[in-house]
Coordinates of C-alpha atoms and ligand atoms in Angstrom, one line a residue:
X288 CA 7.2 -37.3 31.3
X289 CA 4.1 -38.6 33.0
X290 CA 4.4 -35.9 35.7
X291 CA 4.9 -33.2 33.1
X292 CA 1.8 -34.4 31.3
X293 CA -0.2 -34.5 34.5
X294 CA 0.9 -30.9 35.3
X295 CA 0.0 -29.7 31.8
X296 CA -3.4 -31.2 32.1
X297 CA -3.9 -29.7 35.6
X298 CA -2.8 -26.3 34.4
X299 CA -5.1 -26.6 31.4
X300 CA -8.1 -27.4 33.7
X301 CA -7.2 -24.6 36.0
X302 CA -7.0 -22.1 33.2
X303 CA -10.2 -23.3 31.7
X304 CA -11.8 -22.8 35.1
X305 CA -10.4 -19.3 35.6
X306 CA -11.7 -18.3 32.2
X307 CA -8.2 -17.6 30.7
X308 CA -7.7 -19.2 27.3
X309 CA -4.5 -19.5 25.3
X310 CA -4.6 -18.7 21.6
X311 CA -2.1 -18.9 18.8
X312 CA -1.9 -15.6 16.9
X313 CA -0.8 -15.8 13.3
X314 CA 2.2 -13.6 12.6
X315 CA 3.2 -11.8 9.4
X316 CA 6.7 -10.5 9.6
X317 CA 7.9 -8.3 6.7
X318 CA 5.4 -9.9 4.4
X319 CA 6.1 -13.5 5.3
X320 CA 4.5 -15.9 7.7
X321 CA 6.4 -16.4 10.9
X322 CA 5.8 -18.9 13.7
X323 CA 2.7 -18.1 15.7
X324 CA 2.9 -16.3 19.1
X325 CA 0.8 -17.5 22.0
X326 CA -1.6 -15.0 23.5
X327 CA -3.9 -15.0 26.5
X328 CA -6.9 -12.9 27.0
X329 CA -7.6 -11.5 30.5
X330 CA -10.0 -8.7 31.5
X331 CA -10.7 -8.2 27.8
X332 CA -7.1 -7.5 27.0
X333 CA -4.7 -9.6 25.0
X334 CA -1.3 -10.6 26.4
X335 CA 1.6 -12.0 24.3
X336 CA 4.1 -14.5 25.4
X337 CA 7.0 -12.1 26.1
X338 CA 9.8 -14.5 25.2
X339 CA 8.2 -15.5 21.9
X340 CA 7.4 -11.9 21.1
X341 CA 11.0 -10.9 21.8
X342 CA 12.3 -13.6 19.4
X343 CA 9.8 -12.4 16.8
X344 CA 11.4 -8.9 17.0
X345 CA 14.9 -10.4 16.6
X346 CA 16.0 -10.2 20.2
X347 CA 17.9 -12.7 22.3
X348 CA 15.3 -13.6 24.8
X349 CA 15.8 -15.0 28.3
X350 CA 13.1 -16.0 30.7
X351 CA 14.0 -16.4 34.4
X352 CA 11.1 -18.2 36.0
X353 CA 12.3 -17.9 39.5
X354 CA 12.7 -14.1 39.5
X355 CA 9.8 -13.7 37.0
X356 CA 12.0 -11.7 34.7
X357 CA 12.1 -11.5 30.9
X358 CA 15.2 -10.1 29.5
X359 CA 15.4 -9.1 25.8
X360 CA 18.6 -8.0 24.1
X361 CA 18.5 -6.2 20.8
X362 CA 22.1 -5.7 19.7
X363 CA 23.3 -3.9 22.7
X364 CA 19.9 -2.5 23.7
X365 CA 17.8 -4.1 26.4
X366 CA 14.2 -4.5 27.4
X367 CA 13.2 -6.0 30.7
X368 CA 9.8 -7.1 31.9
X369 CA 8.8 -8.4 35.3
X370 CA 5.9 -10.6 36.1
X371 CA 3.3 -8.8 38.2
X372 CA 4.8 -5.4 37.4
X373 CA 3.2 -2.8 35.1
X374 CA 6.5 -1.2 34.5
X375 CA 8.9 -2.2 31.7
X376 CA 12.4 -1.0 31.4
X377 CA 13.7 0.1 28.0
X378 CA 17.5 0.6 28.1
X379 CA 17.0 1.4 31.8
X380 CA 14.2 3.9 31.2
X381 CA 10.8 3.0 32.8
X382 CA 7.8 2.6 30.6
X383 CA 4.3 2.1 32.0
X384 CA 2.3 -0.8 30.7
X385 CA -1.5 -0.9 30.3
X386 CA -1.6 -3.8 32.8
X387 CA 1.0 -5.8 34.8
X388 CA 2.9 -8.6 33.1
X389 CA 1.0 -11.8 34.0
X390 CA 2.0 -15.4 34.4
X391 CA 0.3 -18.2 32.5
X392 CA 1.5 -21.7 32.1
X393 CA 4.8 -20.8 33.7
X394 CA 5.5 -18.1 31.1
X395 CA 5.4 -14.3 31.2
X396 CA 2.8 -12.5 29.1
X397 CA 3.0 -8.8 28.4
X398 CA 0.0 -6.7 27.2
X399 CA -0.3 -6.6 23.4
X400 CA -0.8 -2.8 23.6
X401 CA 2.8 -2.5 24.7
X402 CA 4.0 -4.1 21.5
X403 CA 1.7 -1.9 19.4
X404 CA 2.8 1.3 21.1
X405 CA 5.1 4.0 19.9
X406 CA 7.8 3.5 22.5
X407 CA 8.3 -0.2 21.7
X408 CA 8.1 0.7 18.0
X409 CA 10.9 3.2 18.2
X410 CA 12.9 0.8 20.4
X411 CA 12.6 -2.2 18.0
X412 CA 12.5 -0.2 14.8
X413 CA 9.5 -2.3 13.8
X414 CA 5.9 -1.4 13.5
X415 CA 3.2 -3.8 14.8
X416 CA -0.4 -4.0 14.0
X417 CA -3.1 -6.4 15.1
X418 CA -6.3 -7.2 13.2
X419 CA -8.7 -8.4 15.8
X420 CA -10.9 -10.0 13.3
X421 CA -8.4 -12.1 11.4
X422 CA -6.3 -12.5 14.6
X423 CA -3.2 -11.6 12.6
X424 CA -0.2 -9.8 14.0
X425 CA 1.6 -7.8 11.3
X426 CA 5.2 -6.7 12.0
X427 CA 7.0 -4.4 9.5
X428 CA 10.0 -2.3 9.5
X429 CA 9.3 1.3 10.6
X430 CA 10.4 3.1 7.5
X431 CA 11.2 6.8 7.2
X432 CA 11.7 6.8 3.5
X433 CA 8.9 5.8 1.1
X434 CA 9.0 5.3 -2.6
X435 CA 10.0 7.4 -5.6
X436 CA 7.5 8.9 -8.1
X437 CA 8.6 10.7 -11.3
X438 CA 7.1 13.0 -13.9
X439 CA 8.5 13.8 -17.3
X440 CA 7.9 17.3 -18.6
X441 CA 8.8 18.9 -21.8
X442 CA 11.7 20.9 -20.3
X443 CA 12.6 18.9 -17.2
X444 CA 12.0 15.8 -15.2
X445 CA 11.0 15.8 -11.6
X446 CA 11.6 12.9 -9.2
X447 CA 10.0 12.9 -5.8
X448 CA 11.0 10.8 -2.8
X449 CA 8.5 10.5 -0.1
X450 CA 9.8 11.1 3.5
X451 CA 7.7 9.9 6.4
X452 CA 9.5 12.0 9.0
X453 CA 12.1 14.7 9.2
X454 CA 15.4 13.5 7.8
X455 CA 18.6 15.3 6.8
X456 CA 20.1 14.8 3.4
X457 CA 23.4 15.3 1.7
X458 CA 23.5 15.5 -2.1
X459 CA 26.5 15.2 -4.3
X460 CA 26.9 15.2 -8.1
X461 CA 28.4 11.9 -9.4
X462 CA 30.6 13.5 -12.0
X463 CA 28.2 14.8 -14.5
X464 CA 26.4 11.4 -14.7
X465 CA 23.9 11.8 -11.9
X466 CA 23.2 12.7 -8.3
X467 CA 23.6 10.7 -5.1
X468 CA 21.5 11.7 -2.1
X469 CA 22.3 10.2 1.2
X470 CA 19.8 10.4 4.0
X471 CA 21.5 9.6 7.3
X472 CA 19.5 7.2 9.6
X473 CA 16.9 6.9 6.8
X474 CA 15.1 3.5 6.7
X475 CA 13.6 2.4 3.5
X476 CA 10.3 0.8 3.0
X477 CA 11.9 -1.3 0.4
X478 CA 14.9 -1.0 -2.0
X479 CA 13.7 0.2 -5.4
X480 CA 15.1 0.3 -8.9
X481 CA 13.3 2.5 -11.4
X482 CA 13.6 3.0 -15.1
X483 CA 12.6 6.5 -16.2
X484 CA 14.3 6.6 -19.6
X485 CA 13.1 10.0 -20.8
X486 CA 15.4 12.7 -22.2
X487 CA 16.9 13.8 -18.9
X488 CA 16.9 10.8 -16.6
X489 CA 17.9 7.2 -17.2
X490 CA 16.8 5.7 -13.9
X491 CA 17.3 5.6 -10.2
X492 CA 17.7 3.3 -7.3
X493 CA 17.1 3.4 -3.6
X494 CA 19.4 1.4 -1.4
X495 CA 19.7 0.7 2.3
X496 CA 23.2 1.3 3.8
X497 CA 23.9 0.5 7.4
X498 CA 23.6 4.1 8.6
X499 CA 21.8 5.8 5.7
X500 CA 19.3 5.4 2.9
X501 CA 20.8 6.2 -0.4
X502 CA 19.0 7.6 -3.4
X503 CA 21.0 7.5 -6.6
X504 CA 19.7 9.1 -9.9
X505 CA 21.4 8.4 -13.2
X506 CA 21.1 11.1 -15.9
X507 CA 20.4 10.4 -19.5
X508 CA 23.3 12.5 -20.8
X509 CA 26.2 14.5 -19.4
X510 CA 26.1 18.2 -18.7
X511 CA 22.6 18.4 -17.2
X512 CA 21.6 20.7 -14.4
X513 CA 19.8 19.6 -11.3
X514 CA 18.2 21.0 -8.2
X515 CA 17.2 19.3 -5.0
X516 CA 14.6 20.7 -2.6
X517 CA 12.8 19.5 0.5
X518 CA 9.0 20.2 0.2
X519 CA 6.4 19.9 2.9
X520 CA 2.8 18.7 3.2
X521 CA 3.5 16.0 2.4
X522 CA 7.1 15.9 3.3
X523 CA 9.2 15.0 0.3
X524 CA 12.4 15.6 -1.6
X525 CA 12.0 16.9 -5.1
X526 CA 14.9 16.5 -7.6
X527 CA 14.5 18.4 -10.9
X528 CA 16.8 17.6 -13.8
X529 CA 17.0 19.8 -17.0
X530 CA 19.3 21.1 -19.7
X531 CA 19.3 24.6 -18.1
X532 CA 19.0 25.7 -14.5
X533 CA 15.8 23.8 -13.3
X534 CA 14.7 27.0 -11.5
X535 CA 14.1 28.6 -14.9
X536 CA 11.9 25.8 -16.3
X537 CA 10.4 24.2 -13.2
X538 CA 9.5 27.3 -11.2
X539 CA 9.2 27.4 -7.5
X540 CA 5.8 25.7 -7.2
X541 CA 5.8 23.0 -4.6
X542 CA 2.9 21.0 -6.1
X543 CA 4.0 18.5 -8.6
X544 CA 3.2 18.0 -11.3
X545 CA 1.8 21.5 -12.0
X546 CA 2.6 22.7 -15.5
X547 CA 5.8 24.6 -15.9
X548 CA 5.2 28.3 -16.2
X549 CA 5.0 29.4 -19.8
X550 CA 8.2 31.6 -19.8
X551 CA 7.8 32.6 -23.4
X552 CA 4.4 34.2 -22.9
X553 CA 5.3 36.1 -19.8
X554 CA 4.6 39.4 -21.5
X555 CA 1.2 38.3 -22.8
X556 CA -1.8 39.4 -20.8
X557 CA -2.5 37.1 -17.9
X558 CA -5.0 34.4 -18.8
X559 CA -8.4 34.7 -17.2
X560 CA -8.6 33.4 -13.7
X561 CA -5.5 31.3 -13.6
X562 CA -3.1 29.2 -15.6
X563 CA -3.9 26.1 -13.5
X564 CA -5.3 23.3 -15.6
X565 CA -8.9 22.3 -15.1
X566 CA -9.1 19.6 -12.5
X567 CA -9.8 16.1 -13.5
X568 CA -12.2 14.0 -11.5
X569 CA -11.2 10.5 -10.7
X570 CA -13.7 8.1 -9.0
X571 CA -12.1 5.4 -6.9
X572 CA -14.3 2.5 -6.2
X573 CA -13.4 0.2 -3.3
X574 CA -15.2 -3.1 -4.3
X575 CA -17.8 -4.7 -2.1
X576 CA -18.6 -3.4 1.4
X577 CA -21.0 -3.9 4.3
X578 CA -23.0 -7.2 3.9
X579 CA -21.0 -7.9 0.7
X580 CA -17.6 -9.0 1.9
X581 CA -16.3 -10.1 -1.5
X582 CA -13.7 -12.8 -1.5
X583 CA -12.4 -14.2 1.8
X584 CA -8.7 -15.2 2.3
X585 CA -7.5 -18.5 3.5
X586 CA -6.6 -16.8 6.7
X587 CA -9.9 -14.9 6.9
X588 CA -8.9 -11.6 5.3
X589 CA -11.9 -9.9 3.9
X590 CA -11.6 -8.5 0.4
X591 CA -13.8 -5.5 1.2
X592 CA -11.3 -4.3 3.8
X593 CA -8.2 -4.5 1.6
X594 CA -10.1 -2.8 -1.2
X595 CA -11.1 0.1 1.1
X596 CA -7.7 0.6 2.5
X597 CA -6.1 0.6 -1.0
X598 CA -8.7 3.0 -2.3
X599 CA -8.0 5.4 0.5
X600 CA -4.3 5.2 -0.1
X601 CA -4.8 5.9 -3.8
X602 CA -7.1 8.8 -3.1
X603 CA -4.5 10.3 -0.8
X604 CA -1.8 10.1 -3.4
X605 CA -4.0 11.6 -6.1
X606 CA -5.1 14.4 -3.9
X607 CA -1.5 15.6 -3.5
X608 CA -1.7 16.6 -7.2
X609 CA -3.8 19.8 -7.5
X610 CA -5.1 18.7 -10.9
X611 CA -7.0 15.6 -9.5
X612 CA -10.3 15.8 -7.8
X613 CA -11.0 12.5 -6.1
X614 CA -14.3 10.9 -5.3
X615 CA -14.7 7.7 -3.4
X616 CA -17.7 5.5 -4.0
X617 CA -17.5 4.4 -0.3
X618 CA -15.2 5.7 2.4
X619 CA -16.2 3.2 5.0
X620 CA -17.6 -0.3 5.4
X621 CA -21.0 0.2 3.9
X622 CA -22.9 -1.7 1.2
X623 CA -23.2 0.3 -2.0
X624 CA -25.1 -1.3 -4.9
X625 CA -23.2 -1.7 -8.1
X626 CA -25.4 0.7 -10.2
X627 CA -25.2 3.2 -7.4
X628 CA -21.4 3.3 -7.9
X629 CA -21.7 3.8 -11.7
X630 CA -24.4 6.4 -11.2
X631 CA -22.2 8.3 -8.7
X632 CA -19.4 8.3 -11.2
X633 CA -21.7 9.5 -14.1
X634 CA -23.3 12.2 -12.0
X635 CA -19.9 13.4 -10.9
X636 CA -18.9 13.5 -14.6
X637 CA -15.8 11.5 -13.8
X638 CA -12.9 11.5 -16.2
X639 CA -11.7 8.1 -15.0
X640 CA -13.2 5.3 -12.9
X641 CA -11.0 2.8 -11.0
X642 CA -12.4 -0.1 -9.2
X643 CA -10.2 -2.0 -6.8
X644 CA -10.7 -5.7 -6.0
X645 CA -8.9 -8.8 -4.8
X646 CA -9.1 -12.1 -6.7
X647 CA -9.9 -15.6 -5.5
X648 CA -9.8 -19.0 -7.1
X649 CA -10.5 -22.5 -6.0
X650 CA -7.0 -23.5 -7.0
X651 CA -4.8 -21.9 -4.3
X652 CA -1.8 -21.9 -6.6
X653 CA -3.3 -19.1 -8.8
X654 CA -1.6 -15.8 -8.0
X655 CA -0.8 -12.4 -9.3
X656 CA -2.6 -9.2 -10.4
X657 CA -4.8 -8.5 -13.4
X658 CA -6.0 -5.3 -15.0
X659 CA -9.5 -5.3 -16.6
X660 CA -11.4 -3.0 -18.8
X661 CA -14.9 -3.3 -19.8
X662 CA -16.1 -5.4 -22.8
X663 CA -19.2 -7.2 -23.9
X664 CA -17.4 -10.5 -24.1
X665 CA -14.9 -11.9 -21.7
X666 CA -11.4 -12.4 -23.0
X667 CA -11.3 -15.9 -21.7
X668 CA -13.4 -18.3 -19.6
X669 CA -11.5 -17.3 -16.4
X670 CA -12.3 -13.7 -17.0
X671 CA -15.9 -14.6 -17.4
X672 CA -15.9 -16.6 -14.1
X673 CA -14.4 -13.6 -12.4
X674 CA -16.9 -11.1 -13.8
X675 CA -19.7 -13.5 -12.6
X676 CA -18.2 -13.5 -9.1
X677 CA -17.8 -9.7 -8.9
X678 CA -21.3 -9.2 -10.4
X679 CA -22.7 -11.4 -7.7
X680 CA -23.3 -8.3 -5.6
X681 CA -26.3 -7.8 -7.8
X682 CA -28.1 -10.6 -6.0
X683 CA -27.6 -8.9 -2.7
X684 CA -29.5 -6.0 -4.2
X685 CA -32.3 -8.3 -5.2
X686 CA -31.7 -7.9 -8.8
X687 CA -31.3 -10.5 -11.5
X688 CA -28.4 -10.5 -13.9
X689 CA -31.0 -10.3 -16.8
X690 CA -32.7 -7.2 -15.4
X691 CA -29.3 -5.6 -15.0
X692 CA -28.4 -6.6 -18.6
X693 CA -31.5 -4.8 -19.9
X694 CA -30.7 -1.6 -18.0
X695 CA -27.2 -1.6 -19.4
X696 CA -27.9 -1.9 -23.1
X697 CA -28.4 1.9 -23.4
X698 CA -25.3 2.6 -21.5
X699 CA -23.0 0.3 -23.5
X700 CA -24.0 1.8 -26.8
X701 CA -21.7 4.6 -27.8
X702 CA -19.0 3.7 -25.3
X703 CA -16.4 2.7 -27.9
X704 CA -14.4 5.9 -27.2
X705 CA -14.2 5.3 -23.5
X706 CA -13.4 1.7 -24.0
X707 CA -10.5 2.6 -26.2
X708 CA -9.3 5.1 -23.5
X709 CA -9.7 2.4 -20.9
X710 CA -7.6 0.0 -22.9
X711 CA -4.8 2.5 -23.0
X712 CA -5.1 3.3 -19.3
X713 CA -5.1 -0.5 -18.5
X714 CA -1.9 -1.0 -20.5
X715 CA -0.2 1.9 -18.7
X716 CA -1.3 0.7 -15.2
X717 CA -0.3 -2.8 -16.0
X718 CA 3.1 -1.6 -17.2
X719 CA 3.8 0.5 -14.1
X720 CA 2.7 -2.3 -11.8
X721 CA 5.1 -4.7 -13.5
X722 CA 7.9 -2.3 -12.6
X723 CA 6.9 -1.9 -9.0
X724 CA 5.5 -5.1 -7.5
X725 CA 6.9 -8.6 -7.4
X726 CA 3.5 -10.2 -7.9
X727 CA 2.9 -12.3 -11.1
X728 CA 1.6 -10.1 -13.9
X729 CA -1.4 -11.8 -15.5
X730 CA -1.9 -9.1 -18.1
X731 CA -4.6 -6.9 -19.3
X732 CA -8.0 -8.6 -19.8
X733 CA -11.5 -7.8 -20.6
X734 CA -14.8 -8.9 -19.1
X735 CA -18.3 -7.7 -18.6
X736 CA -18.0 -6.3 -15.1
X737 CA -21.3 -4.7 -14.3
X738 CA -19.7 -1.8 -12.4
X739 CA -17.6 -0.9 -15.4
X740 CA -20.3 -1.3 -18.0
X741 CA -22.6 1.2 -16.3
X742 CA -19.9 3.8 -16.1
X743 CA -19.5 6.5 -18.8
X744 CA -15.9 7.3 -18.0
X745 CA -13.1 5.2 -19.1
X746 CA -13.2 2.5 -16.4
X747 CA -10.7 0.0 -15.1
X748 CA -10.9 -2.8 -12.6
X749 CA -7.8 -4.0 -10.9
X750 CA -7.7 -7.4 -9.2
X751 CA -4.7 -6.6 -7.0
X752 CA -3.8 -10.2 -6.0
X753 CA -5.4 -13.5 -5.0
X754 CA -6.7 -13.8 -1.5
X755 CA -7.0 -17.6 -2.1
X756 CA -3.2 -17.8 -2.4
X757 CA -1.2 -17.9 0.8
X758 CA 1.6 -15.7 -0.4
X759 CA -0.6 -13.2 -2.2
X760 CA -2.8 -12.9 0.9
X761 CA 0.2 -12.1 3.0
X762 CA 1.2 -9.4 0.6
X763 CA -2.2 -7.9 0.5
X764 CA -2.2 -7.8 4.3
X765 CA 1.2 -6.1 4.3
X766 CA 0.9 -2.3 4.3
X767 CA 4.2 -2.1 2.4
X768 CA 3.0 -4.3 -0.4
X769 CA -0.3 -2.5 -0.6
X770 CA 1.5 0.8 -0.9
X771 CA 3.6 -0.6 -3.8
X772 CA 0.5 -1.8 -5.6
X773 CA -1.2 1.6 -5.0
X774 CA 2.0 3.4 -6.2
X775 CA 1.9 1.3 -9.4
X776 CA -1.7 2.1 -10.1
X777 CA -1.1 5.7 -9.3
X778 CA 1.9 6.0 -11.6
X779 CA -0.1 4.4 -14.4
X780 CA -2.8 7.0 -13.9
X781 CA -0.2 9.8 -14.0
X782 CA 1.2 8.4 -17.3
X783 CA -2.2 8.4 -18.7
X784 CA -2.9 11.9 -17.5
X785 CA 0.3 13.0 -19.1
X786 CA -0.7 11.5 -22.4
X787 CA -4.0 13.2 -22.2
X788 CA -2.2 16.5 -21.6
X789 CA -3.9 16.9 -18.2
X790 CA -0.7 17.5 -16.4
X791 CA 0.9 20.0 -18.6
X792 CA 0.2 22.2 -21.6
X793 CA 3.2 21.2 -23.7
X794 CA 3.3 17.9 -25.5
X795 CA 4.2 15.2 -22.9
X796 CA 6.9 12.7 -23.7
X797 CA 5.5 9.4 -24.8
X798 CA 5.5 7.3 -21.6
X799 CA 7.4 4.2 -22.0
Ligands
ZN1276 ZN1 -14.2 -8.2 -5.7

């Protein structure tokens, strides 16, 4: 014991002297915190304890100090690393490392870049990311199948399954009650269970089988016709369900959800220019930025970063639909004053304004998401507190809340119509989030957010989750969770667009 302690101390002194320092990296594995992994920095590069890393990826890990070898076994597959060597062996195939595996404190350390790389990702089936600022290592399943979106039209329903890489598929009718699509070797982001409940489709689920991802769609009634197609850019499977052959009502257009061609007026003169609906401009506002970091997580996550990445993801989804024209108030880490954000939206004549934020509370138990729309009075004292927090950016602009108040009075007058529209949009976004994320729904609320009040368009502010809550913070840091949140907001927007008739000429089904 005494000797061991002496050795440890000696080693510690030696390493301090040589400038190498050990560090515990926090690990988020599939959205949950895992035991930390020890890392060393040398020559400006980070190295991970190879045995610990192997265990993190679910391998049986063996470390042979005498031969300097680390052997990792992943259900019949193997990875071997050798101290002092810059070559790893993946199932016997050599892979070159950025630097040789090094020895520290009698353990082998492999370059972090190896674990982040494509080869190891394909080998382990997991995707690793490292945030140098929060010192967090995120490990998630490398999925090839994303989530399902759906659109209800007058004559048909289209469901779209996102594919992240080329995958084959086999579709079979389940009697007349539905369709089952099997994607061999497909790996899901997450299982999903969706309720559509329109006139053609009851619902669907996505399930992971051992050798395939399975997408099963239940029809609303017997005797319906369906068509399944693979579309590109972005790669996706589109399933159309209708009373007649979907080809006759849905057309061949790849872009969903473009309006169905008006079959009955095919003999009428072509409408001027095109039948495409006018595009709708949506401004997406990533809260905070630059010197204004917003809330900070217990583990150091910065709100501004989460907001920006969610905003970009939402923009990307919306841009897939030809009818949406997306404007971001910021596309990088810059400080944009609040009134600049509203002005940008007003000058762009936005049809909708969506501001994305993360919440924080001194009570770390508070968790979940909230959807806000503008009002003069806060719906409760907590909403008031939050509005004050989010409005604090004004101080960074050297503006007092009173000045800001005066400037706003004109704007707020005559906004009733857009407030009503925002209330409807908020309810739809809240509902679709409830269906998609397992975060606590805290409901639709109102508060005097400055950025919403200065905006002419119907405006929403979504507090995606609480950075002050450990579990919520982990979810916000997980790309998979963020994409579910973004999907939820997106689907709510699409529901709203359908109600407004933006997505089709015929009367849309009432979204449920
Ligand atoms: Zn914020």
